[in-house]
Amino acid sequence: MSYKSVIKHQYPLLYAFLRSVKKRIRSVKYYLKSIPTRIKYRGEADLGLLTLAKKHGHFDLDWYNDHQHSAFTSDEQAFADYLHKSMFSNVNPSPAFDTEIYQKCNVDIYHAGINPLAHYLNFGLNEGRISMPASPKWRPSDKLEQQQAISKKTDKKIALCFHIFYEDFIDYYAECLADFPGQVDIFISVSKEGIDTKAQQQLSQLATVNKVVTAIVPNRGRNFGPMLVEFGKQLLNYDLLCHMHSKKSLYSGREQRQWADYLGEYLLKDQAVLKRMLAHFDNDPDCGIYYPTSFWMMPNWVNHWLKNKPHSGRWVTQWGLSLDRDFLAYPVGGMFWARPQALKQLFDADYSYDDFPAEPLPNDGSELHALERCIGLLAEKNGYKQLFYYPPLGAFTHDQSFVLANYVNSADGIANQLAPFTTVSFDVFDTLVRRKYFVPDYAKLKLANYLCEQGKINNPNDFVKQRNNAEFEVRKAKQFIGDVAIDETYQALASTFNWSEQLAAEYAELEFAFDLDMIESKDEMVEIANNLILSGKKVLVVSDTYYSEPQITRMLKKVGLSHGYHLYVSSELGLRKDNGSMWKKLKTQVGPADSFIHVGDNVVADAQIPGDFGLQNMHILNPLDKWQAAGWQNPFVDDGLDEQQIMKWGPLVSNFGRFPFLGE
Amino acid sequence: MVTQNFRQFGSNFLGPLAVYFCEQLSQQKVPFYFLAREGYFLHNIYNRYQQALGMPDNGQYLLASRSFMFRLLLDDERSYEFSLKGEFTGTFYELLRSRFMISNSTIQRHFDKKVQTTIINLPDDDSKVRQLLLSQAKHLAEIVAPTKTAYLAYLNSLGLNAPSVLHIVDLGYSGTIQKLMSLLLEKPVTGHYLISSKPGMTTFHGQENIMKGYLKQSVTMGDGYVPLDRSMFLEALLTSPNGQFQDVRLSELPGRDFDFYYGRKVNAQKHIHELEQVMAGVVDYVVHAAKHNIGFRQEEVESSLIQHMVKPHMIPRALWHLFAIDDDVAGNGTVDPLQFFGLR
């Protein structure tokens, strides 16, 4: 037992006195440390910035307090808070200035790490930079208010798990924990010797820290592996845990300190937020996990499964999870607070480093990326709720619809966003065209029903399975290189059903005819494409499909896109978007990457993969994504080919998804 | 393009509800009277549903409104428990004008200045107002007599006198018009509602009236049941081409029996051609459902309504202007549910 523990347990009064002395010393240190900041805001230049902001109506103390649930009593304090947070967070200073929009419209300022409002007032205004009034992109439906007073300190037994790769994060964590509203035990895994010593020395000195446990760990399992292998079962002894790690290059290889700061601020640094969060855990035994809403500068599709669903099998099977939607709430970046019991199965299992995939791992598509996405699902499976913090409104909420908050747009908005590009490409299905009953395989079932009526087959659903299996077999025979044409599939089916070549070709055409009959226009998107063509832009239409070029041309003609575009069809070219070969070719053909943008509904094939090739893209919601974004269940999750379900829900899903964003 | 959007929105917003309601009504096998104004399109939708099923249309549209019934029964004390319900502060003159739709000149002609300027504070002054009205019973009977004569003739022309039990259809919710109609016709009335606050049988001044709520029963405004708490969305769209029904007179023109009078029009009526497109979308879906034997469960209808009613971005901007209802009975003028619930 350490001397501190001895004093704490045997001489509690002395311990309290020593702690108060230490706290006073720390307060003095903090005061001294804060002098430069306060001098800064007494200084002419920064006071000048505040004056300038107020002069332009860009800072409003009452509005800021109201929107941040804060209680600053002076402009200087509140403005300093805003200046600090607006470097990494989408908080707004007044109704007149939207921090997020300024950063998104002026990404050079964001990448340079310049304060957005300071830049706007000093330079952006004169440069004619785009700036908009504050407008939260999302409003939680259940903005939670505290039912009970927020206690100053929590008596919860708390474990903090830090996985530290970059040494400088120790200073950051120490700064955060100096005033932490409770006592904590810290479990640290580090990548190399020396960091553990520094962590031990620096963090164990803090009055808020009971003990520091360190481990030097191999580079395997990223941040989750070390936590689970080294500390997993111990964590179940705590009331709460916080898991953090010191990643700087958190997304697609690009260093994003702002993202780390964003998570750090709302998970460990902002005392007001922490106290409110701890009060939620105190007041609501069903509150299982907490994290801030996904970082606002991430791609719109950050909350999608992306390539990771196939890697989720281990967790899904072990924990009995249900994966009924593609967009989901999860702690993006892998940092969160949780009630360990809410994630019991995660911590209760035995792990070794061999249980985790070896480095190097891909940027996306691994068991660890899948695990991150399963965290929230596990808590929910165990009957717990997820709690989120939304910085622009300073609001805590259980509302998960933030995962699609960036999918609000108008037809004009889409057109404006595409206007700067000289070449624009569009996906076909669920981008330019939609199916009347939404379900892509319904044409196959219609053909099957027809063949059944004709006495050619016995069971329509079996026929669809056989037809899809034949397509798979053709792909396999081609070693999954290139693509499959619908004719090839039906020629393969011919031997199964003893059809002539000609009959097989007729049936292939008939399947297409059934599909074509159900094709309807995505009106706004077709109009945008036509307007781009009329304005002289180069418009491409790029599709991964088993239909032929003439067939796709007929579909586009049916929805009013007749000519003026260049068609790239995978079945003809042997190139696919979803394996990157199409993008590799297009990249060489479309001129400078910044003059090209692709629009499509498939998160991976139309957004993530072209992004990996350095190609810009606009991801739009397919009808089912939008349907689920509105809060409705996927009606096709049990059986995608239940005709009664297709007839009932298909028209509603398709209608609702005609416009591919919320907010038409 | 916009027209198409309106139809699609109609299918999605009201389709599941309409299919559910039509299916429930269709099973009752009784002749229905669809109450104005919601009944206008409800009847139209139900008619098309029945047609698609190969069944006869057994419904008729019936002009009625709370204010009209209050006025019609001004000389019947039994109606006061409804017409004097709810808060009101102002003069007796203002009460007669706003709640009972009595014209300025009529009031001035029949009531002296002192009565007109008496300050009323409902519900506290309920008995005082009753006394005032009863003291003027003779005047009031004279005022409403031409209307009552014409309305009873109108009801007779629709065959309302024939059935022993009158079956009316409306969105709901507390059955005020139903009970007043029962008073007027002195016969039992069964109300078939989407939502009813007080279901079951009640004996009201000798008549056994029944209320049925097909989507939900026994809920009142403010209980947290979203489809009722936010029913303004439904009332806004399910309206008729005319404003609130306010009066009827026997027509003096040859070939016409009645002249009808309506209140001011709100946006949905001013832009009736757009509303008709929305309703065409509802009909599209209802016919589709009837042909393919599609039905909805209660929770599916509720889910559809709730998401539309509580989330922003669910109602296309091009349709926002249609969402305005007149709330003159409550003295609120025009109310926009999107604005009222913070969804704009």
Tab-separated table of N, CA, C and O in Angstrom, chain B residues 169-248:
chain	number	residue	atom	x	y	z
B	169	VAL	N	-68.459	9.750	-39.230
B	169	VAL	CA	-67.010	9.491	-39.273
B	169	VAL	C	-66.286	10.823	-39.161
B	169	VAL	O	-66.657	11.811	-39.811
B	170	ASP	N	-65.256	10.840	-38.342
B	170	ASP	CA	-64.456	12.054	-38.186
B	170	ASP	C	-63.090	11.642	-37.628
B	170	ASP	O	-62.903	10.503	-37.194
B	171	LEU	N	-62.139	12.554	-37.638
B	171	LEU	CA	-60.855	12.241	-37.007
B	171	LEU	C	-61.037	12.046	-35.501
B	171	LEU	O	-60.378	11.259	-34.874
B	172	GLY	N	-61.903	12.776	-34.902
B	172	GLY	CA	-62.156	12.671	-33.474
B	172	GLY	C	-62.258	14.057	-32.856
B	172	GLY	O	-62.501	14.997	-33.599
B	173	TYR	N	-62.181	14.215	-31.629
B	173	TYR	CA	-61.566	13.334	-30.671
B	173	TYR	C	-62.469	13.144	-29.449
B	173	TYR	O	-62.492	12.115	-28.850
B	174	SER	N	-63.258	14.232	-29.102
B	174	SER	CA	-64.077	14.096	-27.894
B	174	SER	C	-65.551	13.911	-28.212
B	174	SER	O	-66.357	13.692	-27.322
B	175	GLY	N	-65.920	14.021	-29.477
B	175	GLY	CA	-67.293	13.708	-29.874
B	175	GLY	C	-68.297	14.812	-29.638
B	175	GLY	O	-69.494	14.537	-29.484
B	176	THR	N	-67.859	16.043	-29.616
B	176	THR	CA	-68.777	17.152	-29.354
B	176	THR	C	-69.865	17.242	-30.427
B	176	THR	O	-71.055	17.317	-30.105
B	177	ILE	N	-69.438	17.219	-31.692
B	177	ILE	CA	-70.420	17.353	-32.770
B	177	ILE	C	-71.392	16.171	-32.722
B	177	ILE	O	-72.595	16.328	-32.930
B	178	GLN	N	-70.840	15.007	-32.421
B	178	GLN	CA	-71.682	13.805	-32.349
B	178	GLN	C	-72.816	14.007	-31.335
B	178	GLN	O	-73.985	13.731	-31.622
B	179	LYS	N	-72.458	14.488	-30.160
B	179	LYS	CA	-73.476	14.637	-29.112
B	179	LYS	C	-74.477	15.733	-29.470
B	179	LYS	O	-75.682	15.602	-29.230
B	180	LEU	N	-73.978	16.797	-30.056
B	180	LEU	CA	-74.882	17.884	-30.445
B	180	LEU	C	-75.827	17.423	-31.559
B	180	LEU	O	-77.001	17.805	-31.592
B	181	MET	N	-75.295	16.592	-32.449
B	181	MET	CA	-76.140	16.061	-33.533
B	181	MET	C	-77.216	15.153	-32.935
B	181	MET	O	-78.368	15.146	-33.399
B	182	SER	N	-76.819	14.395	-31.929
B	182	SER	CA	-77.770	13.518	-31.258
B	182	SER	C	-78.878	14.334	-30.593
B	182	SER	O	-80.051	13.961	-30.637
B	183	LEU	N	-78.501	15.467	-30.007
B	183	LEU	CA	-79.498	16.365	-29.409
B	183	LEU	C	-80.455	16.897	-30.469
B	183	LEU	O	-81.675	16.922	-30.283
B	184	LEU	N	-79.872	17.326	-31.547
B	184	LEU	CA	-80.657	17.964	-32.603
B	184	LEU	C	-81.648	16.980	-33.222
B	184	LEU	O	-82.818	17.319	-33.447
B	185	LEU	N	-81.147	15.760	-33.503
B	185	LEU	CA	-81.990	14.798	-34.211
B	185	LEU	C	-82.770	13.889	-33.264
B	185	LEU	O	-83.606	13.098	-33.717
B	186	GLU	N	-82.444	13.993	-31.976
B	186	GLU	CA	-83.102	13.150	-30.975
B	186	GLU	C	-82.979	11.674	-31.356
B	186	GLU	O	-83.941	10.917	-31.358
B	187	LYS	N	-81.762	11.279	-31.747
B	187	LYS	CA	-81.545	9.856	-32.037
B	187	LYS	C	-80.110	9.472	-31.674
B	187	LYS	O	-79.235	10.346	-31.595
B	188	PRO	N	-79.871	8.204	-31.423
B	188	PRO	CA	-78.510	7.794	-31.061
B	188	PRO	C	-77.541	7.947	-32.235
B	188	PRO	O	-77.923	7.732	-33.392
B	189	VAL	N	-76.361	8.329	-31.894
B	189	VAL	CA	-75.324	8.514	-32.912
B	189	VAL	C	-74.094	7.699	-32.520
B	189	VAL	O	-73.672	7.734	-31.361
B	190	THR	N	-73.579	6.986	-33.482
B	190	THR	CA	-72.313	6.274	-33.252
B	190	THR	C	-71.210	7.008	-34.004
B	190	THR	O	-71.329	7.241	-35.208
B	191	GLY	N	-70.181	7.373	-33.265
B	191	GLY	CA	-69.062	8.095	-33.885
B	191	GLY	C	-67.929	7.140	-34.190
B	191	GLY	O	-67.474	6.396	-33.311
B	192	HIS	N	-67.486	7.139	-35.429
B	192	HIS	CA	-66.353	6.294	-35.848
B	192	HIS	C	-65.161	7.231	-36.046
B	192	HIS	O	-65.120	7.986	-37.019
B	193	TYR	N	-64.244	7.171	-35.134
B	193	TYR	CA	-63.142	8.127	-35.126
B	193	TYR	C	-61.797	7.435	-35.298
B	193	TYR	O	-61.637	6.264	-34.941
B	194	LEU	N	-60.862	8.215	-35.799
B	194	LEU	CA	-59.496	7.713	-35.809
B	194	LEU	C	-59.005	7.607	-34.364
B	194	LEU	O	-58.451	6.605	-33.952
B	195	ILE	N	-59.232	8.658	-33.616
B	195	ILE	CA	-58.836	8.676	-32.204
B	195	ILE	C	-60.030	9.186	-31.391
B	195	ILE	O	-60.630	10.196	-31.760
B	196	SER	N	-60.351	8.486	-30.328
B	196	SER	CA	-61.440	8.987	-29.487
B	196	SER	C	-60.950	9.129	-28.058
B	196	SER	O	-60.209	8.282	-27.559
B	197	SER	N	-61.363	10.204	-27.440
B	197	SER	CA	-60.922	10.457	-26.068
B	197	SER	C	-61.726	9.652	-25.067
B	197	SER	O	-61.206	9.179	-24.073
B	198	LYS	N	-63.041	9.568	-25.309
B	198	LYS	CA	-63.899	8.868	-24.336
B	198	LYS	C	-64.722	7.815	-25.066
B	198	LYS	O	-65.864	8.065	-25.427
B	199	PRO	N	-64.140	6.651	-25.299
B	199	PRO	CA	-64.845	5.633	-26.077
B	199	PRO	C	-65.951	4.949	-25.271
B	199	PRO	O	-66.051	5.137	-24.061
B	200	GLY	N	-66.734	4.181	-25.982
B	200	GLY	CA	-67.768	3.399	-25.321
B	200	GLY	C	-69.122	4.061	-25.428
B	200	GLY	O	-69.310	5.031	-26.158
B	201	MET	N	-70.045	3.524	-24.677
B	201	MET	CA	-71.416	4.023	-24.773
B	201	MET	C	-71.708	5.010	-23.642
B	201	MET	O	-71.322	4.781	-22.496
B	202	THR	N	-72.341	6.086	-24.000
B	202	THR	CA	-72.791	7.031	-22.979
B	202	THR	C	-74.235	7.402	-23.278
B	202	THR	O	-74.618	7.512	-24.448
B	203	THR	N	-74.980	7.572	-22.224
B	203	THR	CA	-76.358	8.021	-22.421
B	203	THR	C	-76.374	9.531	-22.268
B	203	THR	O	-75.933	10.069	-21.242
B	204	PHE	N	-76.810	10.194	-23.311
B	204	PHE	CA	-76.778	11.651	-23.297
B	204	PHE	C	-78.186	12.162	-23.590
B	204	PHE	O	-78.689	12.007	-24.707
B	205	HIS	N	-78.782	12.697	-22.542
B	205	HIS	CA	-80.154	13.209	-22.647
B	205	HIS	C	-81.061	12.201	-23.350
B	205	HIS	O	-81.754	12.522	-24.314
B	206	GLY	N	-80.990	10.980	-22.843
B	206	GLY	CA	-81.902	9.944	-23.328
B	206	GLY	C	-81.424	9.172	-24.538
B	206	GLY	O	-82.042	8.184	-24.918
B	207	GLN	N	-80.357	9.586	-25.159
B	207	GLN	CA	-79.875	8.865	-26.346
B	207	GLN	C	-78.601	8.091	-26.004
B	207	GLN	O	-77.706	8.623	-25.354
B	208	GLU	N	-78.528	6.870	-26.492
B	208	GLU	CA	-77.337	6.057	-26.238
B	208	GLU	C	-76.343	6.249	-27.378
B	208	GLU	O	-76.552	5.746	-28.490
B	209	ASN	N	-75.342	7.000	-27.101
B	209	ASN	CA	-74.327	7.284	-28.127
B	209	ASN	C	-73.094	6.414	-27.906
B	209	ASN	O	-72.721	6.126	-26.776
B	210	ILE	N	-72.496	6.047	-29.008
B	210	ILE	CA	-71.294	5.197	-28.925
B	210	ILE	C	-70.137	5.907	-29.624
B	210	ILE	O	-70.312	6.497	-30.700
B	211	MET	N	-68.978	5.834	-29.001
B	211	MET	CA	-67.755	6.369	-29.631
B	211	MET	C	-66.779	5.229	-29.843
B	211	MET	O	-66.532	4.448	-28.922
B	212	LYS	N	-66.214	5.173	-31.048
B	212	LYS	CA	-65.176	4.183	-31.315
B	212	LYS	C	-63.938	4.919	-31.806
B	212	LYS	O	-64.049	5.793	-32.668
B	213	GLY	N	-62.819	4.550	-31.306
B	213	GLY	CA	-61.555	5.108	-31.812
B	213	GLY	C	-60.762	3.969	-32.403
B	213	GLY	O	-60.445	3.003	-31.703
B	214	TYR	N	-60.471	4.054	-33.675
B	214	TYR	CA	-59.850	2.894	-34.321
B	214	TYR	C	-58.328	2.849	-34.164
B	214	TYR	O	-57.738	1.779	-34.146
B	215	LEU	N	-57.711	4.012	-34.077
B	215	LEU	CA	-56.256	4.002	-33.897
B	215	LEU	C	-55.925	3.996	-32.406
B	215	LEU	O	-55.038	3.271	-31.962
B	216	LYS	N	-56.648	4.804	-31.651
B	216	LYS	CA	-56.369	4.888	-30.217
B	216	LYS	C	-57.630	5.371	-29.505
B	216	LYS	O	-58.359	6.211	-30.034
B	217	GLN	N	-57.840	4.856	-28.323
B	217	GLN	CA	-58.978	5.277	-27.513
B	217	GLN	C	-58.482	5.738	-26.151
B	217	GLN	O	-57.379	5.397	-25.737
B	218	SER	N	-59.325	6.469	-25.463
B	218	SER	CA	-59.063	6.887	-24.074
B	218	SER	C	-57.792	7.701	-23.923
B	218	SER	O	-57.035	7.514	-22.976
B	219	VAL	N	-57.497	8.547	-24.874
B	219	VAL	CA	-56.375	9.480	-24.711
B	219	VAL	C	-56.927	10.890	-24.874
B	219	VAL	O	-57.860	11.113	-25.637
B	220	THR	N	-56.342	11.801	-24.141
B	220	THR	CA	-56.756	13.199	-24.303
B	220	THR	C	-55.547	14.043	-24.664
B	220	THR	O	-54.396	13.635	-24.450
B	221	MET	N	-55.843	15.175	-25.191
B	221	MET	CA	-54.790	16.099	-25.630
B	221	MET	C	-53.842	16.392	-24.468
B	221	MET	O	-54.288	16.713	-23.360
B	222	GLY	N	-52.554	16.254	-24.750
B	222	GLY	CA	-51.570	16.551	-23.704
B	222	GLY	C	-51.115	15.314	-22.945
B	222	GLY	O	-50.219	15.385	-22.104
B	223	ASP	N	-51.717	14.160	-23.263
B	223	ASP	CA	-51.312	12.917	-22.581
B	223	ASP	C	-49.971	12.398	-23.082
B	223	ASP	O	-49.419	11.463	-22.525
B	224	GLY	N	-49.488	12.957	-24.175
B	224	GLY	CA	-48.233	12.468	-24.739
B	224	GLY	C	-48.429	11.543	-25.921
B	224	GLY	O	-47.451	11.003	-26.452
B	225	TYR	N	-49.686	11.342	-26.316
B	225	TYR	CA	-49.915	10.513	-27.502
B	225	TYR	C	-49.770	11.417	-28.730
B	225	TYR	O	-50.647	12.239	-29.026
B	226	VAL	N	-48.638	11.264	-29.395
B	226	VAL	CA	-48.253	12.236	-30.432
B	226	VAL	C	-49.310	12.413	-31.531
B	226	VAL	O	-49.620	13.543	-31.908
B	227	PRO	N	-49.874	11.320	-32.086
B	227	PRO	CA	-50.858	11.536	-33.158
B	227	PRO	C	-52.026	12.427	-32.723
B	227	PRO	O	-52.619	13.106	-33.561
B	228	LEU	N	-52.362	12.422	-31.427
B	228	LEU	CA	-53.419	13.330	-30.961
B	228	LEU	C	-52.838	14.695	-30.603
B	228	LEU	O	-53.351	15.730	-31.038
B	229	ASP	N	-51.747	14.695	-29.832
B	229	ASP	CA	-51.156	15.976	-29.421
B	229	ASP	C	-50.784	16.825	-30.639
B	229	ASP	O	-50.805	18.048	-30.571
B	230	ARG	N	-50.391	16.169	-31.708
B	230	ARG	CA	-49.979	16.916	-32.904
B	230	ARG	C	-50.958	16.705	-34.060
B	230	ARG	O	-50.562	16.713	-35.234
B	231	SER	N	-52.213	16.492	-33.696
B	231	SER	CA	-53.210	16.225	-34.736
B	231	SER	C	-53.437	17.417	-35.647
B	231	SER	O	-54.074	17.291	-36.690
B	232	MET	N	-52.892	18.561	-35.253
B	232	MET	CA	-52.968	19.748	-36.123
B	232	MET	C	-52.452	19.447	-37.531
B	232	MET	O	-52.946	19.984	-38.514
B	233	PHE	N	-51.443	18.567	-37.605
B	233	PHE	CA	-50.894	18.213	-38.923
B	233	PHE	C	-51.958	17.546	-39.791
B	233	PHE	O	-52.030	17.776	-40.991
B	234	LEU	N	-52.760	16.688	-39.149
B	234	LEU	CA	-53.806	15.992	-39.897
B	234	LEU	C	-54.934	16.945	-40.246
B	234	LEU	O	-55.449	16.938	-41.373
B	235	GLU	N	-55.317	17.758	-39.278
B	235	GLU	CA	-56.421	18.693	-39.510
B	235	GLU	C	-56.069	19.691	-40.607
B	235	GLU	O	-56.925	20.130	-41.367
B	236	ALA	N	-54.776	20.046	-40.662
B	236	ALA	CA	-54.358	21.024	-41.667
B	236	ALA	C	-54.562	20.473	-43.077
B	236	ALA	O	-55.048	21.179	-43.961
B	237	LEU	N	-54.185	19.224	-43.265
B	237	LEU	CA	-54.280	18.658	-44.618
B	237	LEU	C	-55.665	18.104	-44.924
B	237	LEU	O	-56.166	18.250	-46.033
B	238	LEU	N	-56.255	17.448	-43.917
B	238	LEU	CA	-57.575	16.852	-44.168
B	238	LEU	C	-58.633	17.936	-44.002
B	238	LEU	O	-59.334	18.011	-42.996
B	239	THR	N	-58.746	18.744	-44.995
B	239	THR	CA	-59.744	19.805	-44.953
B	239	THR	C	-60.541	19.768	-46.244
B	239	THR	O	-60.290	18.930	-47.110
B	240	SER	N	-61.482	20.649	-46.352
B	240	SER	CA	-62.327	20.662	-47.553
B	240	SER	C	-61.963	21.889	-48.387
B	240	SER	O	-61.228	22.752	-47.918
B	241	PRO	N	-62.498	21.980	-49.606
B	241	PRO	CA	-62.172	23.160	-50.419
B	241	PRO	C	-62.720	24.445	-49.818
B	241	PRO	O	-62.289	25.538	-50.189
B	242	ASN	N	-63.664	24.319	-48.899
B	242	ASN	CA	-64.268	25.513	-48.297
B	242	ASN	C	-63.756	25.734	-46.887
B	242	ASN	O	-63.272	24.814	-46.239
B	243	GLY	N	-63.924	26.958	-46.416
B	243	GLY	CA	-63.589	27.264	-45.030
B	243	GLY	C	-64.587	26.601	-44.097
B	243	GLY	O	-65.406	25.776	-44.515
B	244	GLN	N	-64.515	26.985	-42.853
B	244	GLN	CA	-65.395	26.376	-41.853
B	244	GLN	C	-66.874	26.589	-42.214
B	244	GLN	O	-67.270	27.698	-42.594
B	245	PHE	N	-67.661	25.536	-42.098
B	245	PHE	CA	-69.090	25.637	-42.374
B	245	PHE	C	-69.736	26.509	-41.304
B	245	PHE	O	-69.594	26.250	-40.110
B	246	GLN	N	-70.456	27.557	-41.753
B	246	GLN	CA	-70.977	28.500	-40.769
B	246	GLN	C	-72.484	28.677	-40.816
B	246	GLN	O	-73.096	29.008	-39.812
B	247	ASP	N	-73.080	28.462	-41.973
B	247	ASP	CA	-74.533	28.694	-42.006
B	247	ASP	C	-75.135	28.038	-43.239
B	247	ASP	O	-74.434	27.751	-44.217
B	248	VAL	N	-76.453	27.828	-43.157
B	248	VAL	CA	-77.190	27.291	-44.292
B	248	VAL	C	-78.561	27.984	-44.309
B	248	VAL	O	-79.131	28.257	-43.261
